[in-house]
């Protein structure tokens, strides 16, 4: 398939180009669109044939449900059958933005969007290009991250093209994604408040609005407990081809450990770099969790270029957005962690 590249930047949103993307989506096509978190591989959430093509284009397992993207609160009524009070409070505070809520699925959303579950994950992105496209399409858009299944999520148009060129009708070429990790996913089903995936909105931010929030066991471990509440979290994910090991320790401990290994490389903080004898890519600054989130997926994509046999990643602190970065690195490392 010949993929059409369409440039639309936040600072200059051309309505003719937005309409071309909307038309493709309304007609059952696939288009990659930017969001503030990562690029998304979008199709109309009302069109089960188009949704089936998303799974095919990504090589995504059929049991991993998709997130539905809306432009305003009117669209929410088409997606869910019920909006609990906690969901309304979170929407008021954090939408539009990097927060996804799992709610009871509405009748207009076909089961394949949710991999057969009677729930649906929904979010309202803040990226102005994404919002313009959803509004012009006039329907909610189902969109997973626009990477091949198992690869790091793409945060730049360059990485989208590397994974998706030839697999979709259109790719919107736009700015680099601001947040850099995917949205936070919280389940509000049956009165529970459970964090399924940490992301751009922190656990602390959620708790400040709706009180206690449980953290699903899959966030920090590979334990699969009976019924998998967050199917996406059970796969090895975000991984370079090279083996990754996560190291927990301070800058000196990290550098000393890496420097003793042969054929090793590092994914590290800028503060670690002067201490390292091995090749490295920097993913952010030790005390700046937002910079870590912004840089982590590019670092994981570039890690293979270092030509090492094993890559040691320096673990971030698990607070703020750092929890999301830790969660992604843990999966990139297939849960191989060494405490120094
Ligand atoms: O930031 C994001 O969320 C990006 C952008 C494109 O919006 N999208 C994204 O989608 O990360 P994806 O498909 O890569 O991740 C969706 C996550 C998976 O972990 C999936 O299991 C979970 O959301 N999910 C979706 N629907 C669910 C449901 N009904 N119940 C539980 N988890 C669900
Ligand atoms: Mg993904």
CSV table of C-alpha atoms and ligand atoms in Angstrom, one decimal:
chain,number,residue,atom,x,y,z
A,1,UNK,CA,0.0,0.0,0.0
A,2,UNK,CA,1.2,3.5,-0.8
A,3,UNK,CA,1.1,5.6,2.3
A,4,UNK,CA,0.4,9.3,2.0
A,5,UNK,CA,2.4,11.6,4.3
A,6,UNK,CA,0.5,14.7,5.3
A,7,UNK,CA,2.2,17.5,7.3
A,8,UNK,CA,0.1,19.2,9.9
A,9,UNK,CA,1.8,21.0,12.8
A,10,UNK,CA,0.2,22.4,15.9
A,11,UNK,CA,1.3,25.9,15.1
A,12,UNK,CA,-0.3,25.9,11.7
A,13,UNK,CA,-3.4,23.7,11.4
A,14,UNK,CA,-4.5,23.6,7.8
A,15,UNK,CA,-8.2,22.8,7.7
A,16,UNK,CA,-8.0,21.3,4.1
A,17,UNK,CA,-5.4,18.8,5.3
A,18,UNK,CA,-7.4,18.0,8.4
A,19,UNK,CA,-10.4,17.3,6.2
A,20,UNK,CA,-8.4,15.0,4.0
A,21,UNK,CA,-7.5,12.9,7.1
A,22,UNK,CA,-11.1,13.0,8.4
A,23,UNK,CA,-12.4,11.8,5.0
A,24,UNK,CA,-10.0,8.9,5.0
A,25,UNK,CA,-11.1,7.9,8.5
A,26,UNK,CA,-14.8,8.2,7.7
A,27,UNK,CA,-14.3,6.0,4.7
A,28,UNK,CA,-12.9,3.1,6.8
A,29,UNK,CA,-9.2,4.0,6.3
A,30,UNK,CA,-6.3,4.0,8.8
A,31,UNK,CA,-4.4,7.2,9.6
A,32,UNK,CA,-1.5,7.7,12.1
A,33,UNK,CA,-2.2,10.9,14.0
A,34,UNK,CA,-0.1,12.8,16.6
A,35,UNK,CA,-1.2,13.1,20.3
A,36,UNK,CA,0.5,14.7,23.3
A,37,UNK,CA,1.6,11.3,24.5
A,38,UNK,CA,2.7,9.2,21.5
A,39,UNK,CA,1.5,8.9,17.9
A,40,UNK,CA,-1.7,6.8,17.5
A,41,UNK,CA,-2.8,4.5,14.7
A,42,UNK,CA,-6.4,5.6,14.2
A,43,UNK,CA,-9.6,4.3,12.7
A,44,UNK,CA,-13.3,5.1,13.3
A,45,UNK,CA,-14.3,3.4,16.5
A,46,UNK,CA,-17.8,2.8,15.0
A,47,UNK,CA,-16.4,0.8,12.1
A,48,UNK,CA,-15.5,-2.8,13.1
A,49,UNK,CA,-13.9,-3.6,9.7
A,50,UNK,CA,-11.5,-0.6,10.0
A,51,UNK,CA,-10.8,-1.6,13.7
A,52,UNK,CA,-9.9,-5.1,12.6
A,53,UNK,CA,-7.3,-3.6,10.2
A,54,UNK,CA,-5.6,-1.8,13.1
A,55,UNK,CA,-4.8,-5.2,14.7
A,56,UNK,CA,-3.5,-6.4,11.4
A,57,UNK,CA,-1.3,-3.3,10.7
A,58,UNK,CA,0.4,-3.5,14.1
A,59,UNK,CA,0.6,-7.3,14.4
A,60,UNK,CA,-1.3,-6.8,17.7
A,61,UNK,CA,-2.7,-9.8,19.6
A,62,UNK,CA,-6.5,-9.9,19.3
A,63,UNK,CA,-7.0,-10.0,23.1
A,64,UNK,CA,-5.4,-6.5,23.7
A,65,UNK,CA,-8.2,-3.8,23.7
A,66,UNK,CA,-7.8,-0.3,22.1
A,67,UNK,CA,-8.3,3.2,23.5
A,68,UNK,CA,-11.1,5.3,22.0
A,69,UNK,CA,-10.3,9.0,21.5
A,70,UNK,CA,-13.0,11.7,21.8
A,71,UNK,CA,-12.9,15.5,21.1
A,72,UNK,CA,-15.5,16.7,23.6
A,73,UNK,CA,-17.9,15.5,26.4
A,74,UNK,CA,-20.8,15.1,23.9
A,75,UNK,CA,-18.9,12.3,22.2
A,76,UNK,CA,-18.5,10.5,25.5
A,77,UNK,CA,-22.2,9.6,25.5
A,78,UNK,CA,-21.6,7.6,22.2
A,79,UNK,CA,-18.8,5.6,23.8
A,80,UNK,CA,-19.8,4.6,27.3
A,81,UNK,CA,-23.1,3.5,28.9
A,82,UNK,CA,-22.5,5.1,32.2
A,83,UNK,CA,-20.3,7.9,33.7
A,84,UNK,CA,-19.6,7.4,37.4
A,85,UNK,CA,-19.0,10.5,39.6
A,86,UNK,CA,-15.3,9.8,39.9
A,87,UNK,CA,-15.0,9.8,36.1
A,88,UNK,CA,-16.7,13.2,35.9
A,89,UNK,CA,-14.4,14.7,38.5
A,90,UNK,CA,-11.3,13.3,36.7
A,91,UNK,CA,-12.5,14.5,33.4
A,92,UNK,CA,-13.1,18.0,34.8
A,93,UNK,CA,-9.5,18.1,36.1
A,94,UNK,CA,-7.4,16.2,33.5
A,95,UNK,CA,-9.3,16.2,30.2
A,96,UNK,CA,-8.2,17.1,27.6
A,97,UNK,CA,-4.9,15.3,28.5
A,98,UNK,CA,-3.0,12.1,29.0
A,99,UNK,CA,-5.6,10.2,31.1
A,100,UNK,CA,-7.6,7.1,29.9
A,101,UNK,CA,-10.6,5.8,31.9
A,102,UNK,CA,-12.0,2.3,31.6
A,103,UNK,CA,-15.8,2.6,31.8
A,104,UNK,CA,-18.9,0.4,30.8
A,105,UNK,CA,-18.9,0.1,27.0
A,106,UNK,CA,-21.7,1.8,25.1
A,107,UNK,CA,-23.8,0.0,22.4
A,108,UNK,CA,-22.4,2.0,19.5
A,109,UNK,CA,-18.8,0.7,20.1
A,110,UNK,CA,-18.4,-2.7,18.6
A,111,UNK,CA,-16.9,-5.4,20.8
A,112,UNK,CA,-13.7,-5.8,18.7
A,113,UNK,CA,-12.6,-2.4,19.9
A,114,UNK,CA,-12.5,-3.7,23.4
A,115,UNK,CA,-11.3,-7.3,22.5
A,116,UNK,CA,-14.7,-8.6,23.5
A,117,UNK,CA,-14.8,-7.0,27.0
A,118,UNK,CA,-18.0,-5.2,28.1
A,119,UNK,CA,-15.8,-2.2,29.1
A,120,UNK,CA,-14.1,0.5,27.0
A,121,UNK,CA,-11.0,2.7,27.5
A,122,UNK,CA,-11.6,6.3,26.6
A,123,UNK,CA,-9.6,9.5,26.6
A,124,UNK,CA,-9.8,13.1,25.3
A,125,UNK,CA,-6.3,14.1,24.0
A,126,UNK,CA,-5.1,17.6,24.3
A,127,UNK,CA,-3.0,17.8,21.2
A,128,UNK,CA,-4.6,20.4,18.9
A,129,UNK,CA,-4.0,18.4,15.7
A,130,UNK,CA,-5.6,15.3,17.2
A,131,UNK,CA,-8.6,17.3,18.4
A,132,UNK,CA,-9.1,18.9,15.0
A,133,UNK,CA,-9.0,15.6,13.3
A,134,UNK,CA,-11.4,13.9,15.7
A,135,UNK,CA,-13.8,16.8,15.4
A,136,UNK,CA,-13.7,16.8,11.6
A,137,UNK,CA,-14.1,13.1,11.4
A,138,UNK,CA,-17.3,13.5,13.5
A,139,UNK,CA,-16.8,10.1,15.2
A,140,UNK,CA,-14.6,8.8,18.1
A,141,UNK,CA,-11.3,7.2,17.0
A,142,UNK,CA,-9.9,3.9,18.2
A,143,UNK,CA,-6.2,4.3,18.3
A,144,UNK,CA,-3.4,2.2,19.9
A,145,UNK,CA,0.2,3.5,19.8
A,146,UNK,CA,1.5,3.6,16.2
A,147,UNK,CA,4.3,1.1,16.7
A,148,UNK,CA,4.7,-2.4,15.5
A,149,UNK,CA,3.5,-4.6,18.4
A,150,UNK,CA,6.3,-5.1,20.9
A,151,UNK,CA,8.4,-2.1,19.8
A,152,UNK,CA,8.8,1.2,21.7
A,153,UNK,CA,5.9,3.6,21.1
A,154,UNK,CA,6.7,6.3,18.5
A,155,UNK,CA,7.2,9.8,19.7
A,156,UNK,CA,8.5,11.3,16.5
A,157,UNK,CA,7.2,11.2,12.9
A,158,UNK,CA,10.5,9.6,11.9
A,159,UNK,CA,9.8,6.5,14.0
A,160,UNK,CA,6.2,6.3,12.9
A,161,UNK,CA,7.4,6.2,9.3
A,162,UNK,CA,9.9,3.5,10.1
A,163,UNK,CA,7.2,1.2,11.6
A,164,UNK,CA,4.0,2.1,9.6
A,165,UNK,CA,5.0,3.2,6.1
A,166,UNK,CA,3.2,0.9,3.6
A,167,UNK,CA,0.7,-0.4,6.3
A,168,UNK,CA,-1.7,2.5,6.5
A,169,UNK,CA,-3.4,5.0,4.1
A,170,UNK,CA,-2.1,8.1,5.8
A,171,UNK,CA,0.6,9.3,8.2
A,172,UNK,CA,0.2,12.8,9.7
A,173,UNK,CA,3.7,14.2,10.0
A,174,UNK,CA,3.7,16.5,13.0
A,175,UNK,CA,5.6,17.8,16.0
A,176,UNK,CA,7.5,15.4,18.5
A,177,UNK,CA,5.2,14.3,21.3
A,178,UNK,CA,5.4,16.4,24.3
A,179,UNK,CA,4.8,13.9,27.1
A,180,UNK,CA,6.6,11.0,25.6
A,181,UNK,CA,5.0,8.1,27.4
A,182,UNK,CA,1.4,6.8,26.9
A,183,UNK,CA,-1.6,8.0,28.9
A,184,UNK,CA,-2.4,6.8,32.4
A,185,UNK,CA,-5.1,4.1,32.4
A,186,UNK,CA,-7.4,3.9,35.4
A,187,UNK,CA,-10.4,1.5,35.7
A,188,UNK,CA,-13.5,2.9,37.3
A,189,UNK,CA,-15.6,-0.2,36.7
A,190,UNK,CA,-18.0,-1.4,39.5
A,191,UNK,CA,-17.0,1.4,41.9
A,192,UNK,CA,-13.3,0.5,41.9
A,193,UNK,CA,-10.5,3.0,41.3
A,194,UNK,CA,-7.6,1.0,40.0
A,195,UNK,CA,-4.5,2.2,38.2
A,196,UNK,CA,-3.8,-0.2,35.3
A,197,UNK,CA,-1.0,1.7,33.6
A,198,UNK,CA,1.0,4.6,34.9
A,199,UNK,CA,1.4,7.5,32.5
A,200,UNK,CA,1.3,11.2,31.9
A,201,UNK,CA,-1.1,11.9,34.8
A,202,UNK,CA,0.5,10.8,38.0
A,203,UNK,CA,-0.9,8.6,40.8
A,204,UNK,CA,-0.5,11.6,43.1
A,205,UNK,CA,-2.6,13.7,40.7
A,206,UNK,CA,-5.3,11.0,40.6
A,207,UNK,CA,-5.4,10.7,44.4
A,208,UNK,CA,-5.6,14.4,44.9
A,209,UNK,CA,-9.0,14.4,43.0
A,210,UNK,CA,-10.7,11.1,43.9
A,211,UNK,CA,-8.9,9.9,47.0
A,212,UNK,CA,-7.3,6.4,47.4
A,213,UNK,CA,-6.5,4.7,44.1
A,214,UNK,CA,-5.3,1.0,44.1
A,215,UNK,CA,-2.3,0.1,42.0
A,216,UNK,CA,-2.9,-3.0,39.9
A,217,UNK,CA,-0.2,-5.7,40.5
A,218,UNK,CA,0.7,-5.7,36.9
A,219,UNK,CA,2.2,-2.2,37.2
A,220,UNK,CA,5.3,-3.3,39.0
A,221,UNK,CA,5.5,-7.0,38.5
A,222,UNK,CA,5.0,-9.7,35.8
A,223,UNK,CA,2.5,-11.6,38.0
A,224,UNK,CA,-0.5,-12.5,36.0
A,225,UNK,CA,-3.2,-12.8,38.5
A,226,UNK,CA,-6.2,-14.8,37.3
A,227,UNK,CA,-8.3,-12.4,35.4
A,228,UNK,CA,-5.9,-10.0,33.6
A,229,UNK,CA,-7.3,-6.5,34.2
A,230,UNK,CA,-5.0,-4.7,31.9
A,231,UNK,CA,-4.3,-7.1,29.0
A,232,UNK,CA,-1.7,-4.8,27.4
A,233,UNK,CA,0.6,-5.0,30.4
A,234,UNK,CA,1.2,-8.8,30.1
A,235,UNK,CA,3.3,-8.7,27.0
A,236,UNK,CA,7.0,-8.0,26.7
A,237,UNK,CA,7.0,-4.5,25.4
A,238,UNK,CA,8.9,-1.5,24.4
A,239,UNK,CA,11.9,-3.6,23.7
A,240,UNK,CA,15.1,-3.0,21.6
A,241,UNK,CA,16.4,-6.2,19.9
A,242,UNK,CA,19.4,-6.1,22.4
A,243,UNK,CA,18.9,-7.6,25.8
A,244,UNK,CA,18.1,-4.9,28.4
A,245,UNK,CA,18.8,-5.1,32.2
A,246,UNK,CA,17.5,-2.6,34.6
A,247,UNK,CA,19.9,-1.4,37.3
A,248,UNK,CA,18.8,0.2,40.6
A,249,UNK,CA,21.5,2.3,42.4
A,250,UNK,CA,23.1,5.7,42.5
A,251,UNK,CA,25.3,7.2,39.7
A,252,UNK,CA,28.6,5.8,41.0
A,253,UNK,CA,27.2,2.3,41.6
A,254,UNK,CA,25.6,2.3,38.1
A,255,UNK,CA,28.8,3.5,36.4
A,256,UNK,CA,31.0,1.1,38.3
A,257,UNK,CA,28.8,-1.9,37.5
A,258,UNK,CA,28.6,-1.0,33.8
A,259,UNK,CA,32.3,-0.2,33.4
A,260,UNK,CA,33.2,-3.7,34.7
A,261,UNK,CA,31.2,-5.5,31.9
A,262,UNK,CA,32.3,-6.4,28.4
A,263,UNK,CA,30.3,-5.5,25.3
A,264,UNK,CA,27.9,-3.4,27.3
A,265,UNK,CA,26.2,-0.1,26.7
A,266,UNK,CA,24.0,2.1,28.9
A,267,UNK,CA,20.7,3.9,28.8
A,268,UNK,CA,21.4,6.5,31.5
A,269,UNK,CA,20.8,10.0,33.0
A,270,UNK,CA,22.9,12.9,31.8
A,271,UNK,CA,24.6,13.0,35.3
A,272,UNK,CA,25.9,9.4,34.7
A,273,UNK,CA,27.5,10.1,31.3
A,274,UNK,CA,30.8,11.6,32.5
A,275,UNK,CA,31.4,8.5,34.7
A,276,UNK,CA,30.9,5.9,31.9
A,277,UNK,CA,33.5,4.2,29.9
A,278,UNK,CA,30.9,2.3,27.8
A,279,UNK,CA,28.8,3.8,24.9
A,280,UNK,CA,25.5,5.2,26.1
A,281,UNK,CA,22.3,7.1,25.2
A,282,UNK,CA,20.9,9.6,27.7
A,283,UNK,CA,17.2,9.6,28.4
A,284,UNK,CA,16.8,12.5,30.8
A,285,UNK,CA,18.0,14.1,33.9
A,286,UNK,CA,18.0,12.2,37.3
A,287,UNK,CA,15.8,14.6,39.2
A,288,UNK,CA,13.5,15.6,36.3
A,289,UNK,CA,10.9,12.9,35.7
A,290,UNK,CA,9.2,14.9,32.8
A,291,UNK,CA,12.5,14.9,30.9
A,292,UNK,CA,12.9,11.1,31.5
A,293,UNK,CA,9.4,10.5,30.1
A,294,UNK,CA,10.1,12.7,27.1
A,295,UNK,CA,13.3,10.9,26.2
A,296,UNK,CA,12.7,7.2,27.1
A,297,UNK,CA,11.3,5.8,23.9
A,298,UNK,CA,13.8,7.6,21.7
A,299,UNK,CA,16.6,6.1,23.9
A,300,UNK,CA,15.1,2.6,23.6
A,301,UNK,CA,14.9,3.0,19.8
A,302,UNK,CA,18.5,4.2,19.6
A,303,UNK,CA,19.9,1.6,22.0
A,304,UNK,CA,20.4,-1.0,19.3
A,305,UNK,CA,22.6,1.4,17.4
A,306,UNK,CA,25.2,1.2,20.2
A,307,UNK,CA,26.2,-2.3,19.0
A,308,UNK,CA,26.4,-3.9,22.4
A,309,UNK,CA,25.4,-7.4,23.6
A,310,UNK,CA,23.6,-6.1,26.6
A,311,UNK,CA,22.2,-2.7,27.6
A,312,UNK,CA,22.1,-1.6,31.2
A,313,UNK,CA,19.4,1.0,31.9
A,314,UNK,CA,19.6,3.2,35.0
A,315,UNK,CA,16.3,3.0,36.9
A,316,UNK,CA,14.4,6.2,37.6
A,317,UNK,CA,12.7,7.0,41.0
A,318,UNK,CA,9.2,5.5,41.0
A,319,UNK,CA,7.4,8.8,41.9
A,320,UNK,CA,5.5,11.2,39.6
A,321,UNK,CA,5.8,10.4,36.0
A,322,UNK,CA,8.9,8.4,37.0
A,323,UNK,CA,6.6,5.5,37.8
A,324,UNK,CA,5.5,5.4,34.2
A,325,UNK,CA,9.1,5.4,33.0
A,326,UNK,CA,10.0,2.6,35.4
A,327,UNK,CA,7.0,0.6,34.3
A,328,UNK,CA,8.1,0.8,30.6
A,329,UNK,CA,11.8,0.1,31.4
A,330,UNK,CA,10.7,-2.9,33.4
A,331,UNK,CA,8.9,-4.4,30.4
A,332,UNK,CA,11.7,-3.4,28.0
A,333,UNK,CA,14.0,-5.5,30.4
A,334,UNK,CA,11.5,-8.4,30.5
A,335,UNK,CA,11.5,-7.9,34.3
A,336,UNK,CA,15.3,-8.5,34.6
A,337,UNK,CA,16.3,-6.1,37.5
A,338,UNK,CA,19.5,-5.9,39.5
A,339,UNK,CA,19.6,-4.0,42.8
A,340,UNK,CA,23.1,-2.5,43.3
B,1,LIG,O1,-1.4,7.7,25.2
B,1,LIG,C1,-2.0,6.7,24.8
B,1,LIG,O2,-2.8,6.1,25.5
B,1,LIG,C2,-1.8,6.2,23.4
B,1,LIG,C3,-2.2,7.4,22.5
B,1,LIG,C4,-2.2,7.0,21.0
B,1,LIG,O3,-3.5,7.8,22.9
B,1,LIG,N1,-2.4,5.0,23.1
B,1,LIG,C5,-2.0,3.8,23.6
B,1,LIG,O4,-2.7,2.7,23.2
B,1,LIG,O5,-1.1,3.7,24.4
B,1,LIG,P1,-2.2,1.2,23.4
B,1,LIG,O6,-3.2,0.4,22.6
B,1,LIG,O7,-0.8,1.1,23.1
B,1,LIG,O8,-2.4,0.9,24.9
B,1,LIG,C6,-3.8,0.7,25.4
B,1,LIG,C7,-3.7,0.2,26.8
B,1,LIG,C8,-3.3,-1.3,26.8
B,1,LIG,O9,-2.5,-1.5,28.0
B,1,LIG,C9,-4.7,-2.0,27.0
B,1,LIG,O10,-4.6,-3.2,27.5
B,1,LIG,C10,-5.4,-1.0,27.9
B,1,LIG,O11,-5.0,0.3,27.4
B,1,LIG,N2,-6.9,-1.1,27.7
B,1,LIG,C11,-7.6,-0.7,26.6
B,1,LIG,N3,-8.9,-1.0,26.8
B,1,LIG,C12,-9.0,-1.6,28.0
B,1,LIG,C13,-10.1,-2.1,28.7
B,1,LIG,N4,-11.4,-2.1,28.3
B,1,LIG,N5,-9.9,-2.6,30.0
B,1,LIG,C14,-8.6,-2.6,30.4
B,1,LIG,N6,-7.5,-2.1,29.8
B,1,LIG,C15,-7.7,-1.6,28.6
B,2,LIG,MG1,1.1,0.5,22.8
